[in-house]
CSV table of C-alpha atoms and ligand atoms in Angstrom, one decimal:
chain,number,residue,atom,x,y,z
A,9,UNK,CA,-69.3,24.7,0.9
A,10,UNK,CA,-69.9,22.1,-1.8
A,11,UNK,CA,-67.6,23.6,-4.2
A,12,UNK,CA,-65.2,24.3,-1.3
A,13,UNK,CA,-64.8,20.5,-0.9
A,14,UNK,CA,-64.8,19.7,-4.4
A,15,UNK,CA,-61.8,22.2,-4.8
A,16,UNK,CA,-60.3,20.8,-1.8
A,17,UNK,CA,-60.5,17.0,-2.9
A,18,UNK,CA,-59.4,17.7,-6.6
A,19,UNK,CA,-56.1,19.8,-4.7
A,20,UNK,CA,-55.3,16.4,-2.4
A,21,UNK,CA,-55.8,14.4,-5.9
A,22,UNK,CA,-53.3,16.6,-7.5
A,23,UNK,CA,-51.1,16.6,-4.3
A,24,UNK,CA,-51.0,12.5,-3.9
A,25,UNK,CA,-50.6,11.8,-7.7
A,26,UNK,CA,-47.4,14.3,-7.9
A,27,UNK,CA,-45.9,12.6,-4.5
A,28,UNK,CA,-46.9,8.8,-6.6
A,29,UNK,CA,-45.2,10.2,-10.0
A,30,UNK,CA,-42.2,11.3,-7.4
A,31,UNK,CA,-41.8,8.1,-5.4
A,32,UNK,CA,-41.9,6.0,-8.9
A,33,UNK,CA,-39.2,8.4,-11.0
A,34,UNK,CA,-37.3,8.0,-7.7
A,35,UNK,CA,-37.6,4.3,-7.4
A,36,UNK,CA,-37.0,3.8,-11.0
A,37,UNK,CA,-34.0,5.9,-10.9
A,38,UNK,CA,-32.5,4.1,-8.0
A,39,UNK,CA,-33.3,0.4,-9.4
A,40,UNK,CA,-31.4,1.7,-12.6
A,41,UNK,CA,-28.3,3.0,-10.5
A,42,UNK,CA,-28.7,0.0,-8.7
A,43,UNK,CA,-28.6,-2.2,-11.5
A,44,UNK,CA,-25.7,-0.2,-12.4
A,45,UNK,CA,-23.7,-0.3,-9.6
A,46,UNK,CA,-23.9,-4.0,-9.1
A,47,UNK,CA,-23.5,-4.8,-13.0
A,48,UNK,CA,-19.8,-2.7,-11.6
A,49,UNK,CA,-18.8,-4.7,-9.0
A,50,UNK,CA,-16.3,-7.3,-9.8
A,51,UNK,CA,-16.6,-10.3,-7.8
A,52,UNK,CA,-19.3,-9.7,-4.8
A,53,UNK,CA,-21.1,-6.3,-4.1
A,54,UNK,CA,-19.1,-5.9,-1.1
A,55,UNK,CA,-15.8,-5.7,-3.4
A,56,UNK,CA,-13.8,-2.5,-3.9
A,57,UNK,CA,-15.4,-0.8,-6.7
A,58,UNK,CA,-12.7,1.9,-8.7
A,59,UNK,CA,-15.8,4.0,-9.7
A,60,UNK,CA,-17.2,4.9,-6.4
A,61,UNK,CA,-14.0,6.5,-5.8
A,62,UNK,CA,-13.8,8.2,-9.3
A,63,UNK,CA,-9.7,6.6,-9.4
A,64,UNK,CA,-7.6,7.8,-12.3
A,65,UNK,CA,-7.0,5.3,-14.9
A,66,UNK,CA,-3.7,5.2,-13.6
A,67,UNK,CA,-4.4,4.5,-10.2
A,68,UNK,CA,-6.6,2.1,-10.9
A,69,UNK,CA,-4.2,0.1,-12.6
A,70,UNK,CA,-1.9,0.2,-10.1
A,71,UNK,CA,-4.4,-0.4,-7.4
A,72,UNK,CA,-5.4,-4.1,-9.6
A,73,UNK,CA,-1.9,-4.4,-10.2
A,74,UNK,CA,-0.9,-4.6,-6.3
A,75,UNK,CA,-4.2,-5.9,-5.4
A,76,UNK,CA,-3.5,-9.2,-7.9
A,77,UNK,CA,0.5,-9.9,-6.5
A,78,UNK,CA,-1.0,-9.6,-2.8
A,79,UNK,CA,-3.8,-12.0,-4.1
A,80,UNK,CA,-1.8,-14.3,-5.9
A,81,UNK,CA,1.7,-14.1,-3.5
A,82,UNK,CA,1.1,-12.7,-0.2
A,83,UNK,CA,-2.8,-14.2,0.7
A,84,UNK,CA,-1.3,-17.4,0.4
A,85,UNK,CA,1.5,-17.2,2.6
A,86,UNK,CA,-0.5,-15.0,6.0
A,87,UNK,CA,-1.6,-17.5,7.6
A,88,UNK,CA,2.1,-19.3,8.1
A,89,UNK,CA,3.6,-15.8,8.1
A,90,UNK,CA,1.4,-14.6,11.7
A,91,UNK,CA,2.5,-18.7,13.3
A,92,UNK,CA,6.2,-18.5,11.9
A,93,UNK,CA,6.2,-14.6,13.4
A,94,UNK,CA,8.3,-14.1,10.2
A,95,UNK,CA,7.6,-13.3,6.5
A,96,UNK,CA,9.9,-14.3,3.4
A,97,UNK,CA,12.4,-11.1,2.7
A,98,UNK,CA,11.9,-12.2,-0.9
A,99,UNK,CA,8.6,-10.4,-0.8
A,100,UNK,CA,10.2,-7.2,-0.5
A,101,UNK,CA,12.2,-7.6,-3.6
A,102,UNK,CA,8.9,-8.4,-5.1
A,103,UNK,CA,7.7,-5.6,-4.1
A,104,UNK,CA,10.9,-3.6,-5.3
A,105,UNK,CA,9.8,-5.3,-9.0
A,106,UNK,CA,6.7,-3.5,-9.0
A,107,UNK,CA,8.2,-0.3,-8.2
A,108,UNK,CA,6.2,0.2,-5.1
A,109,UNK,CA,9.1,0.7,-2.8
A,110,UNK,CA,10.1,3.8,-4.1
A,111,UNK,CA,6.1,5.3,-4.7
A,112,UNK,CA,6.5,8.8,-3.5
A,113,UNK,CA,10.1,9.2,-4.6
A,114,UNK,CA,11.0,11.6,-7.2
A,115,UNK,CA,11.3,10.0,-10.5
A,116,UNK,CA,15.0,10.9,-10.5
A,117,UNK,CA,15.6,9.4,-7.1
A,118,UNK,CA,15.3,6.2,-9.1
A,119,UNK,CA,11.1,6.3,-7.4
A,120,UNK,CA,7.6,6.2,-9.0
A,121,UNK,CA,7.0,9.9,-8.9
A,122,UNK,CA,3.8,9.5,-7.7
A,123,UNK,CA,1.5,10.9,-4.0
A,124,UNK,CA,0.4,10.0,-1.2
A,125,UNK,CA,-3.2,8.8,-2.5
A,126,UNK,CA,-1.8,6.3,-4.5
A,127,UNK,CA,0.4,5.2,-1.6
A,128,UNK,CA,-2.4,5.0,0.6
A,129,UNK,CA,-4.2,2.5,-2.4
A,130,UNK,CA,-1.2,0.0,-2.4
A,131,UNK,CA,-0.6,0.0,1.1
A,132,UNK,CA,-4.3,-1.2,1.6
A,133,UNK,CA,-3.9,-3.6,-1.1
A,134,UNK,CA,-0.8,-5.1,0.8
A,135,UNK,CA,-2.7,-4.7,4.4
A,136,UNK,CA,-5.8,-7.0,2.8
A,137,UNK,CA,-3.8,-9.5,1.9
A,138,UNK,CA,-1.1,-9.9,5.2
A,139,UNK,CA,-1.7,-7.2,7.8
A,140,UNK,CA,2.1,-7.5,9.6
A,141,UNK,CA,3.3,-7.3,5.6
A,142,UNK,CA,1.2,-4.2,5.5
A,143,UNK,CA,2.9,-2.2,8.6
A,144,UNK,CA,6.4,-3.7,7.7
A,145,UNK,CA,5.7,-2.3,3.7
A,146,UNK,CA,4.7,1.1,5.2
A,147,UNK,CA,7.4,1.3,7.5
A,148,UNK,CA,10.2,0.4,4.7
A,149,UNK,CA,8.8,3.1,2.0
A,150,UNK,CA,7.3,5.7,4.1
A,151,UNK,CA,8.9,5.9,7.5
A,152,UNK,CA,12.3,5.5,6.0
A,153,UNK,CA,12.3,5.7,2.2
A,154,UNK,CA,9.8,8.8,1.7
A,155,UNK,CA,11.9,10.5,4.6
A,156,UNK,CA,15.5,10.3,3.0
A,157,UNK,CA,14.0,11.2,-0.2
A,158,UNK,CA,13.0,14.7,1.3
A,159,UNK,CA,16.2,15.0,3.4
A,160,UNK,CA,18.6,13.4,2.0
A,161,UNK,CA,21.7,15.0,0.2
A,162,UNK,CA,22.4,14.3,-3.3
A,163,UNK,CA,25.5,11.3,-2.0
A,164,UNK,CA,22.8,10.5,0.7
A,165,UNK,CA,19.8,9.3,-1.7
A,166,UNK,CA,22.5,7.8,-4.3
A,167,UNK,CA,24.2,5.8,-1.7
A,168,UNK,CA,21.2,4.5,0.4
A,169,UNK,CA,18.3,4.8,-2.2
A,170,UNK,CA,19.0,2.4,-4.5
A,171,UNK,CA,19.0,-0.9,-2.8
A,172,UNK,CA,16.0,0.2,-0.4
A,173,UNK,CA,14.0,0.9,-3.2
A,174,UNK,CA,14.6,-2.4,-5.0
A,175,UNK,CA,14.1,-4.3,-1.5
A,176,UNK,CA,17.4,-5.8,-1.5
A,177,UNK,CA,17.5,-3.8,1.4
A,178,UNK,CA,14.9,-2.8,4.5
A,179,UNK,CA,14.7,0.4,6.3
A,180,UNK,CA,13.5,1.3,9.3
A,181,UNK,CA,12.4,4.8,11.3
A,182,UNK,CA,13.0,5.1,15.1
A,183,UNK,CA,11.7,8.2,17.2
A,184,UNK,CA,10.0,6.2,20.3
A,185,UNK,CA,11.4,4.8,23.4
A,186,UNK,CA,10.5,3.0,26.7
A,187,UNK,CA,9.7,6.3,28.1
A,188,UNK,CA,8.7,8.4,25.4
A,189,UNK,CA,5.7,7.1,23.1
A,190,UNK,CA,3.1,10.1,22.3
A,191,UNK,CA,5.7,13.1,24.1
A,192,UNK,CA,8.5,11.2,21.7
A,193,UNK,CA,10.1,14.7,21.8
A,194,UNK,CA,10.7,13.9,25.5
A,195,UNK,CA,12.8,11.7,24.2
A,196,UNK,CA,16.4,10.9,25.8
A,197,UNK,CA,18.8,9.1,23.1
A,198,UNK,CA,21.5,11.8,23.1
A,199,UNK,CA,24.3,12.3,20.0
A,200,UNK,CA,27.6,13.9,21.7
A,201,UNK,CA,29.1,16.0,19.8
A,202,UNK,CA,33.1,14.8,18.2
A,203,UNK,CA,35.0,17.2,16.4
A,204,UNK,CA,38.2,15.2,16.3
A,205,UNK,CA,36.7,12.7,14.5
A,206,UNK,CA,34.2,14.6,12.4
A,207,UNK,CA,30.9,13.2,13.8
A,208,UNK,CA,28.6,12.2,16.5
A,209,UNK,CA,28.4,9.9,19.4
A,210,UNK,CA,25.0,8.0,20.4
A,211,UNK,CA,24.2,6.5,23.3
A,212,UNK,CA,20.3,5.7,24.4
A,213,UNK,CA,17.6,3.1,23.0
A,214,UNK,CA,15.0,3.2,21.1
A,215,UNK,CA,11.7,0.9,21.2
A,216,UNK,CA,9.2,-0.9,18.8
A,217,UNK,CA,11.2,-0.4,15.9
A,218,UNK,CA,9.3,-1.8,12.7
A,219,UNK,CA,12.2,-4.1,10.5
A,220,UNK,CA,14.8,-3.7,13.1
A,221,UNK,CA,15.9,-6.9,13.3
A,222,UNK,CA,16.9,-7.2,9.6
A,223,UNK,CA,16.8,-3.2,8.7
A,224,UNK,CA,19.8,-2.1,7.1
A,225,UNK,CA,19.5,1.6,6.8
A,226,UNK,CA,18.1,3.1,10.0
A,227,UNK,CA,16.6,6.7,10.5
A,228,UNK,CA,17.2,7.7,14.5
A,229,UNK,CA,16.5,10.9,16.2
A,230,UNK,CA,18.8,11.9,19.2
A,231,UNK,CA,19.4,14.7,21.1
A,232,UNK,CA,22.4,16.8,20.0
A,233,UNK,CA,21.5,19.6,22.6
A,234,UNK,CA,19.5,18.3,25.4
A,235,UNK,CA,18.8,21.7,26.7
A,236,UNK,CA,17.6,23.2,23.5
A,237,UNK,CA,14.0,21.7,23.9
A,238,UNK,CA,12.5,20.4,20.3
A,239,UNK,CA,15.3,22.4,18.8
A,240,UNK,CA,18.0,19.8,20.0
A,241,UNK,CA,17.0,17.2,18.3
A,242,UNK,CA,19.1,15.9,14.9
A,243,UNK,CA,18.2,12.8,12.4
A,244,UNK,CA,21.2,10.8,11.9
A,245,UNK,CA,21.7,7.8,9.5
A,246,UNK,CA,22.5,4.5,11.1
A,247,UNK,CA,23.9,1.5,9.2
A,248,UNK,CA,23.8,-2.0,10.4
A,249,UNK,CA,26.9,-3.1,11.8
A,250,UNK,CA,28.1,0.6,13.0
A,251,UNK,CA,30.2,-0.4,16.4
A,252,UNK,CA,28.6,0.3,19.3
A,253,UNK,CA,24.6,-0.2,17.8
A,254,UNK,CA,23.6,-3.3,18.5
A,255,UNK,CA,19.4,-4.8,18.0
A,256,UNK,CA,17.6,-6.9,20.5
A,257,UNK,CA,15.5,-10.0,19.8
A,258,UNK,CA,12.5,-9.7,17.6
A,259,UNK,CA,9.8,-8.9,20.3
A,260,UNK,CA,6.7,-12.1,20.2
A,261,UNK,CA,4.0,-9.6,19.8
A,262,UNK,CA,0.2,-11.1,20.0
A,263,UNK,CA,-0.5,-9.1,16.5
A,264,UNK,CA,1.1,-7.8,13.6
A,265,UNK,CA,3.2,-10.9,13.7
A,266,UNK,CA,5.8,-11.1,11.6
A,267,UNK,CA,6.6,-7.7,11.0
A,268,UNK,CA,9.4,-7.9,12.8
A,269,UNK,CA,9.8,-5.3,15.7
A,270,UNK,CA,12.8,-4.8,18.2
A,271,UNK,CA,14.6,-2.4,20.6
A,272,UNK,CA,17.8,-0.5,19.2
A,273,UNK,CA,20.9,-0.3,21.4
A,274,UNK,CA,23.2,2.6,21.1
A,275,UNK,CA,26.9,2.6,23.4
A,276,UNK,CA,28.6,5.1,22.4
A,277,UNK,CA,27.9,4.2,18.8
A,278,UNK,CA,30.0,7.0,16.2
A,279,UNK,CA,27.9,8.2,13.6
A,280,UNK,CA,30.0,10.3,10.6
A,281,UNK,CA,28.9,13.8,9.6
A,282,UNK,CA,27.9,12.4,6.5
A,283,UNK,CA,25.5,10.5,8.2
A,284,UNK,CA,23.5,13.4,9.5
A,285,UNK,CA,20.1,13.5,7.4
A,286,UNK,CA,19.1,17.5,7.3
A,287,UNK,CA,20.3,20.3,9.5
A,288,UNK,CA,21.6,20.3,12.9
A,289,UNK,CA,18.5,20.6,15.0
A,290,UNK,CA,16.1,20.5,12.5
A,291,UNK,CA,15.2,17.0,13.8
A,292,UNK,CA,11.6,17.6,15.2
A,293,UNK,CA,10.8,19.5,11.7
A,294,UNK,CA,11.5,16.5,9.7
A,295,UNK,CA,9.8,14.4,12.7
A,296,UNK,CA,6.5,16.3,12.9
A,297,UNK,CA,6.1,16.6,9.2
A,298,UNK,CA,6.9,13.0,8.2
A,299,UNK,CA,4.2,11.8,11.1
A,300,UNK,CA,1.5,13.8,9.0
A,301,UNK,CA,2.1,11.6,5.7
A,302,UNK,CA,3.3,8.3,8.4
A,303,UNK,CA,-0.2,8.4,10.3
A,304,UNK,CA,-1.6,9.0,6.6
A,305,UNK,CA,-0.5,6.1,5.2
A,306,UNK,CA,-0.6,3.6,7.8
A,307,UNK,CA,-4.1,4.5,7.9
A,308,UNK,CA,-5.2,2.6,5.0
A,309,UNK,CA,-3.6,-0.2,6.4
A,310,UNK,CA,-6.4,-1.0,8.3
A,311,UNK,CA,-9.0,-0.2,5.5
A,312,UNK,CA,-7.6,-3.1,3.7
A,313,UNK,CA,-8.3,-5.2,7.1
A,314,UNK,CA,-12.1,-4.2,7.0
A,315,UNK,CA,-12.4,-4.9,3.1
A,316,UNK,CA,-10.4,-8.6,4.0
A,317,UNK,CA,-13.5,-9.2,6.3
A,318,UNK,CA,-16.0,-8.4,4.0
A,319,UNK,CA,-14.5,-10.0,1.2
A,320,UNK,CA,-14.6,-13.3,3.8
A,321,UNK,CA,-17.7,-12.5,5.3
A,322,UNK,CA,-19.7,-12.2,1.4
A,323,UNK,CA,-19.4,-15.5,0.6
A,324,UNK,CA,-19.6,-17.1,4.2
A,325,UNK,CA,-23.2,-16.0,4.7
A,326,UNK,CA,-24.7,-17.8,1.6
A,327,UNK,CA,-22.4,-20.9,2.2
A,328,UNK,CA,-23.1,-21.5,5.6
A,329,UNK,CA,-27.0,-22.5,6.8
A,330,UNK,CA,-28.8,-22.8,9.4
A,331,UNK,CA,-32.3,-23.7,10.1
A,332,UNK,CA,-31.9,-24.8,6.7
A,333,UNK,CA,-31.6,-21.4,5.5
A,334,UNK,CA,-28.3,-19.7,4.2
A,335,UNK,CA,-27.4,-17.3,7.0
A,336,UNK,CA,-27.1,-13.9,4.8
A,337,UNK,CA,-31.2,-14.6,4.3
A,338,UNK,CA,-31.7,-13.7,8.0
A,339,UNK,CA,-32.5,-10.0,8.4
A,340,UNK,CA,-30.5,-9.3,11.0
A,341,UNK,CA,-27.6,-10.2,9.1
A,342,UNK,CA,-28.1,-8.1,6.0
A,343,UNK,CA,-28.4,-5.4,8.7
A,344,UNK,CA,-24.9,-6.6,10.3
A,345,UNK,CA,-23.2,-6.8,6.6
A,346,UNK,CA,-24.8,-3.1,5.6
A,347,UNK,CA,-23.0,-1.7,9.1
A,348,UNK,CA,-19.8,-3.3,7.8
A,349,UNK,CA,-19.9,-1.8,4.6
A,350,UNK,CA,-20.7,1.8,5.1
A,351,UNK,CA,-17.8,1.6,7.9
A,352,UNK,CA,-15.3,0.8,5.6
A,353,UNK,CA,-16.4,3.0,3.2
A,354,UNK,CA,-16.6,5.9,5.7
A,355,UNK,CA,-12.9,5.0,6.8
A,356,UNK,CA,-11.6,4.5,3.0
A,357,UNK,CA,-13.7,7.6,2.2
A,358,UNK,CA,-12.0,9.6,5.1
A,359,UNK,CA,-8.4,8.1,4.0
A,360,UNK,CA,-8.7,9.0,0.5
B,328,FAD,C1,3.4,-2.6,16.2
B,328,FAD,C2,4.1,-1.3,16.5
B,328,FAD,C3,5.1,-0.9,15.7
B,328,FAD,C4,5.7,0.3,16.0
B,328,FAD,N1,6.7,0.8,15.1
B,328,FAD,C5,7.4,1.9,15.4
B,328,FAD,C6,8.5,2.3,14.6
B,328,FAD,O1,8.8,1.7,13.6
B,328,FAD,N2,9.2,3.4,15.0
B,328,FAD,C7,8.9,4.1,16.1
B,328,FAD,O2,9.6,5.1,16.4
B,328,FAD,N3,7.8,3.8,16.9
B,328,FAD,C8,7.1,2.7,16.6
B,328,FAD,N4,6.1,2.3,17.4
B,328,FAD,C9,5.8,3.0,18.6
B,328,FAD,C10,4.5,3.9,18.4
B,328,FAD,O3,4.9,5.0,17.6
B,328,FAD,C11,4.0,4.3,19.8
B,328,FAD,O4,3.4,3.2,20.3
B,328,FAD,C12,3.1,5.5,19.7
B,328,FAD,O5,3.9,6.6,19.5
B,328,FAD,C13,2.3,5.6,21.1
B,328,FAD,O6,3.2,5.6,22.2
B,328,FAD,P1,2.9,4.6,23.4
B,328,FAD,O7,2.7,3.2,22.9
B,328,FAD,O8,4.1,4.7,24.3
B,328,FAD,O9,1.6,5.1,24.1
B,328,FAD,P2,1.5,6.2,25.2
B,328,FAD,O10,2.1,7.5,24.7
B,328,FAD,O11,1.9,5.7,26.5
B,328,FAD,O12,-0.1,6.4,25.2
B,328,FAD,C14,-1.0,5.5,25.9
B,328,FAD,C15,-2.4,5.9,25.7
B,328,FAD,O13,-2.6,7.3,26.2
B,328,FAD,C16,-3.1,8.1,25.1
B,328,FAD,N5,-2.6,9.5,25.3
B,328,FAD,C17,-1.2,9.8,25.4
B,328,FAD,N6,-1.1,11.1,25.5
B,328,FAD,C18,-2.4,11.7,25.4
B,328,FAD,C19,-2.9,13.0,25.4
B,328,FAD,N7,-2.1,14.1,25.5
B,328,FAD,N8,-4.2,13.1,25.4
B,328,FAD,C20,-5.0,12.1,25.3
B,328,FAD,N9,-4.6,10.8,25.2
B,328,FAD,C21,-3.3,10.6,25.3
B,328,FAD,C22,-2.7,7.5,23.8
B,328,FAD,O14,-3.5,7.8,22.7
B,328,FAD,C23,-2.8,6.0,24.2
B,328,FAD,O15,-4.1,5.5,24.0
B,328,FAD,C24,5.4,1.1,17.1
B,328,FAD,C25,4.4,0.6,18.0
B,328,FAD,C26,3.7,-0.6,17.7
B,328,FAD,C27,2.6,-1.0,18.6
């Protein structure tokens, strides 16, 4: 029994001084990937680091890039932007001089060329910096932009393309209605069909249109056969100042002010065949597939509204004391912070 326990103790010596040379290679791997990680970050750990998210070169560049004009020109200006419930349409041609307009368009559709992934890094550079700027920017060169460059006839991207994508122009996308918000293909705007004069006739409204009230290239779905179902609906082209469309006051939202949202207004408004984007019918095609990449990149607009709150909150909590301590010292709020940053990095993660 002696040489039982001695065996047994020599085993449980063996055991606890693997699990010690285990916890310290562990612990002095993770100090050195520590020390890494924060030598990485650029201005407080709770920054956006490019190499967690193993960006391109190139997208990383462009990420900076945005993320410096939205520091520089748009942080400035949010704060009057949400109390004025307007924002400077100089900022769109801006935009349009970084090219990020025309992101997702085909390189000879006068665009970037580039995908969705990169949109979804500039439109939460944008959204960190002005929120309402953010939806407004998404609405302009996804909504309406990205969708005429996947439908649009060769005369219909050369005619409405260029000044949209150099935001000398804004564009706006309208499905919903008073009635008709998640069912939008309940929808009842209807297009009346007029062959003598080669087009279509709307009459209906539409609701919470993004850039309506200065939007001057407008994608609307209608119903050209009411009793076809999702099969009767059509995409047409509206241009300010058609007769018969008219645009309501800019709605006094509580959030997202200044992104400027309206109800359209459509009395026997005549739309040319020239102004039908896609097929006859096709409408809820091009409806449920632009939604996919819509949701997708609105999505990151928010992501950059959880990084603007860290990037407040970092510095906040060793400024401000109390009980003569700075505040980040407390437990409690390390705890808080951590929370914050894995649910951003979770969302960004998820968007990405
Ligand atoms: C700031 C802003 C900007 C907008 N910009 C545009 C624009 O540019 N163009 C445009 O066309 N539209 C725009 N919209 C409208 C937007 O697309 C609609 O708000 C959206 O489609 C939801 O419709 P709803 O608000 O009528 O909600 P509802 O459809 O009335 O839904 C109310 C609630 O019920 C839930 N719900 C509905 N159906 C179901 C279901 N089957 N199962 C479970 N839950 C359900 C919804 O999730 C929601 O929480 C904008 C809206 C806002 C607030």
């Amino acid at each position: 029994s002696t040489s039982l326990s001695h065996h047994f103790s020599r085993l449980l010596l063996f055991l606890s001084l693997l699990s010690c040379r285990f916890f310290f290679t562990m612990l002095r791997r993770s100090t050195v990937l520590s020390s890494r990680v924060l030598r990485s970050f650029s201005s407080s750990p709770l920054s956006y680091n490019s190499a967690h998210y193993s960006l391109s070169e190139d997208a990383a560049m462009l990420r900076e890039t945005v993320a410096s004009w939205a520091d520089r020109v748009l942080a400035p200006l949010a704060a009057s932007i949400d109390a004025d419930n307007d924002a400077p349409l100089s900022l769109y041609e801006q935009m349009g001089e970084l090219g990020i307009h025309g992101i997702t368009v085909p390189v000879e559709q006068g665009g970037l060329g580039l995908g969705y992934f990169e949109h979804t890094l500039v439109m939460e550079e944008i959204s960190r910096a002005s929120g309402s700027v953010g939806l407004s920017y998404g609405a302009h060169s996804n909504l309406c932009i990205n969708q005429l460059a996947r439908h649009g006839t060769k005369e219909q991207t050369d005619r409405f393309l260029p000044d949209l994508i150099a935001g000398r122009a804004l564009g706006s996308l309208a499905m919903s209605e008073a009635g008709s918000g998640s069912d939008v293909v309940s929808m009842r705007t209807t297009a009346r069909r007029d062959d003598a004069r080669g087009g279509w006739v709307l009459n209906g409204t539409k609701f919470w249109i993004t850039n309506a009230p200065q939007a001057s290239t407008l994608l609307v779905y209608a119903k050209t056969d009411p009793t076809a179902g999702p099969r009767g609906i059509t995409t047409f082209i509206v241009e300010k100042g058609m007769a018969g469309f008219s645009v309501s006051p800019k709605l006094d939202k509580l959030g997202m002010r200044g992104s400027n949202t309206a109800e359209l207004v459509f009395e026997d408004c005549f739309i040319p065949d020239e102004n039908v984007l896609g097929a006859v019918g096709d409408g809820v095609r091009i409806l449920m597939s632009g939604l996919d990449l819509e949701r997708l990149v609105l999505a990151a607009g928010p992501v950059g509204l959880m990084q603007a709150t860290l990037d407040t909150v970092g510095s906040y909590v060793h400024e401000r004391r109390q009980f003569e301590t700075p505040v980040g010292h407390f437990q409690l709020m390390q705890g808080k912070l951590a929370d914050m940053y894995s649910a951003t990095s979770q969302a960004r993660a998820y968007v990405h």
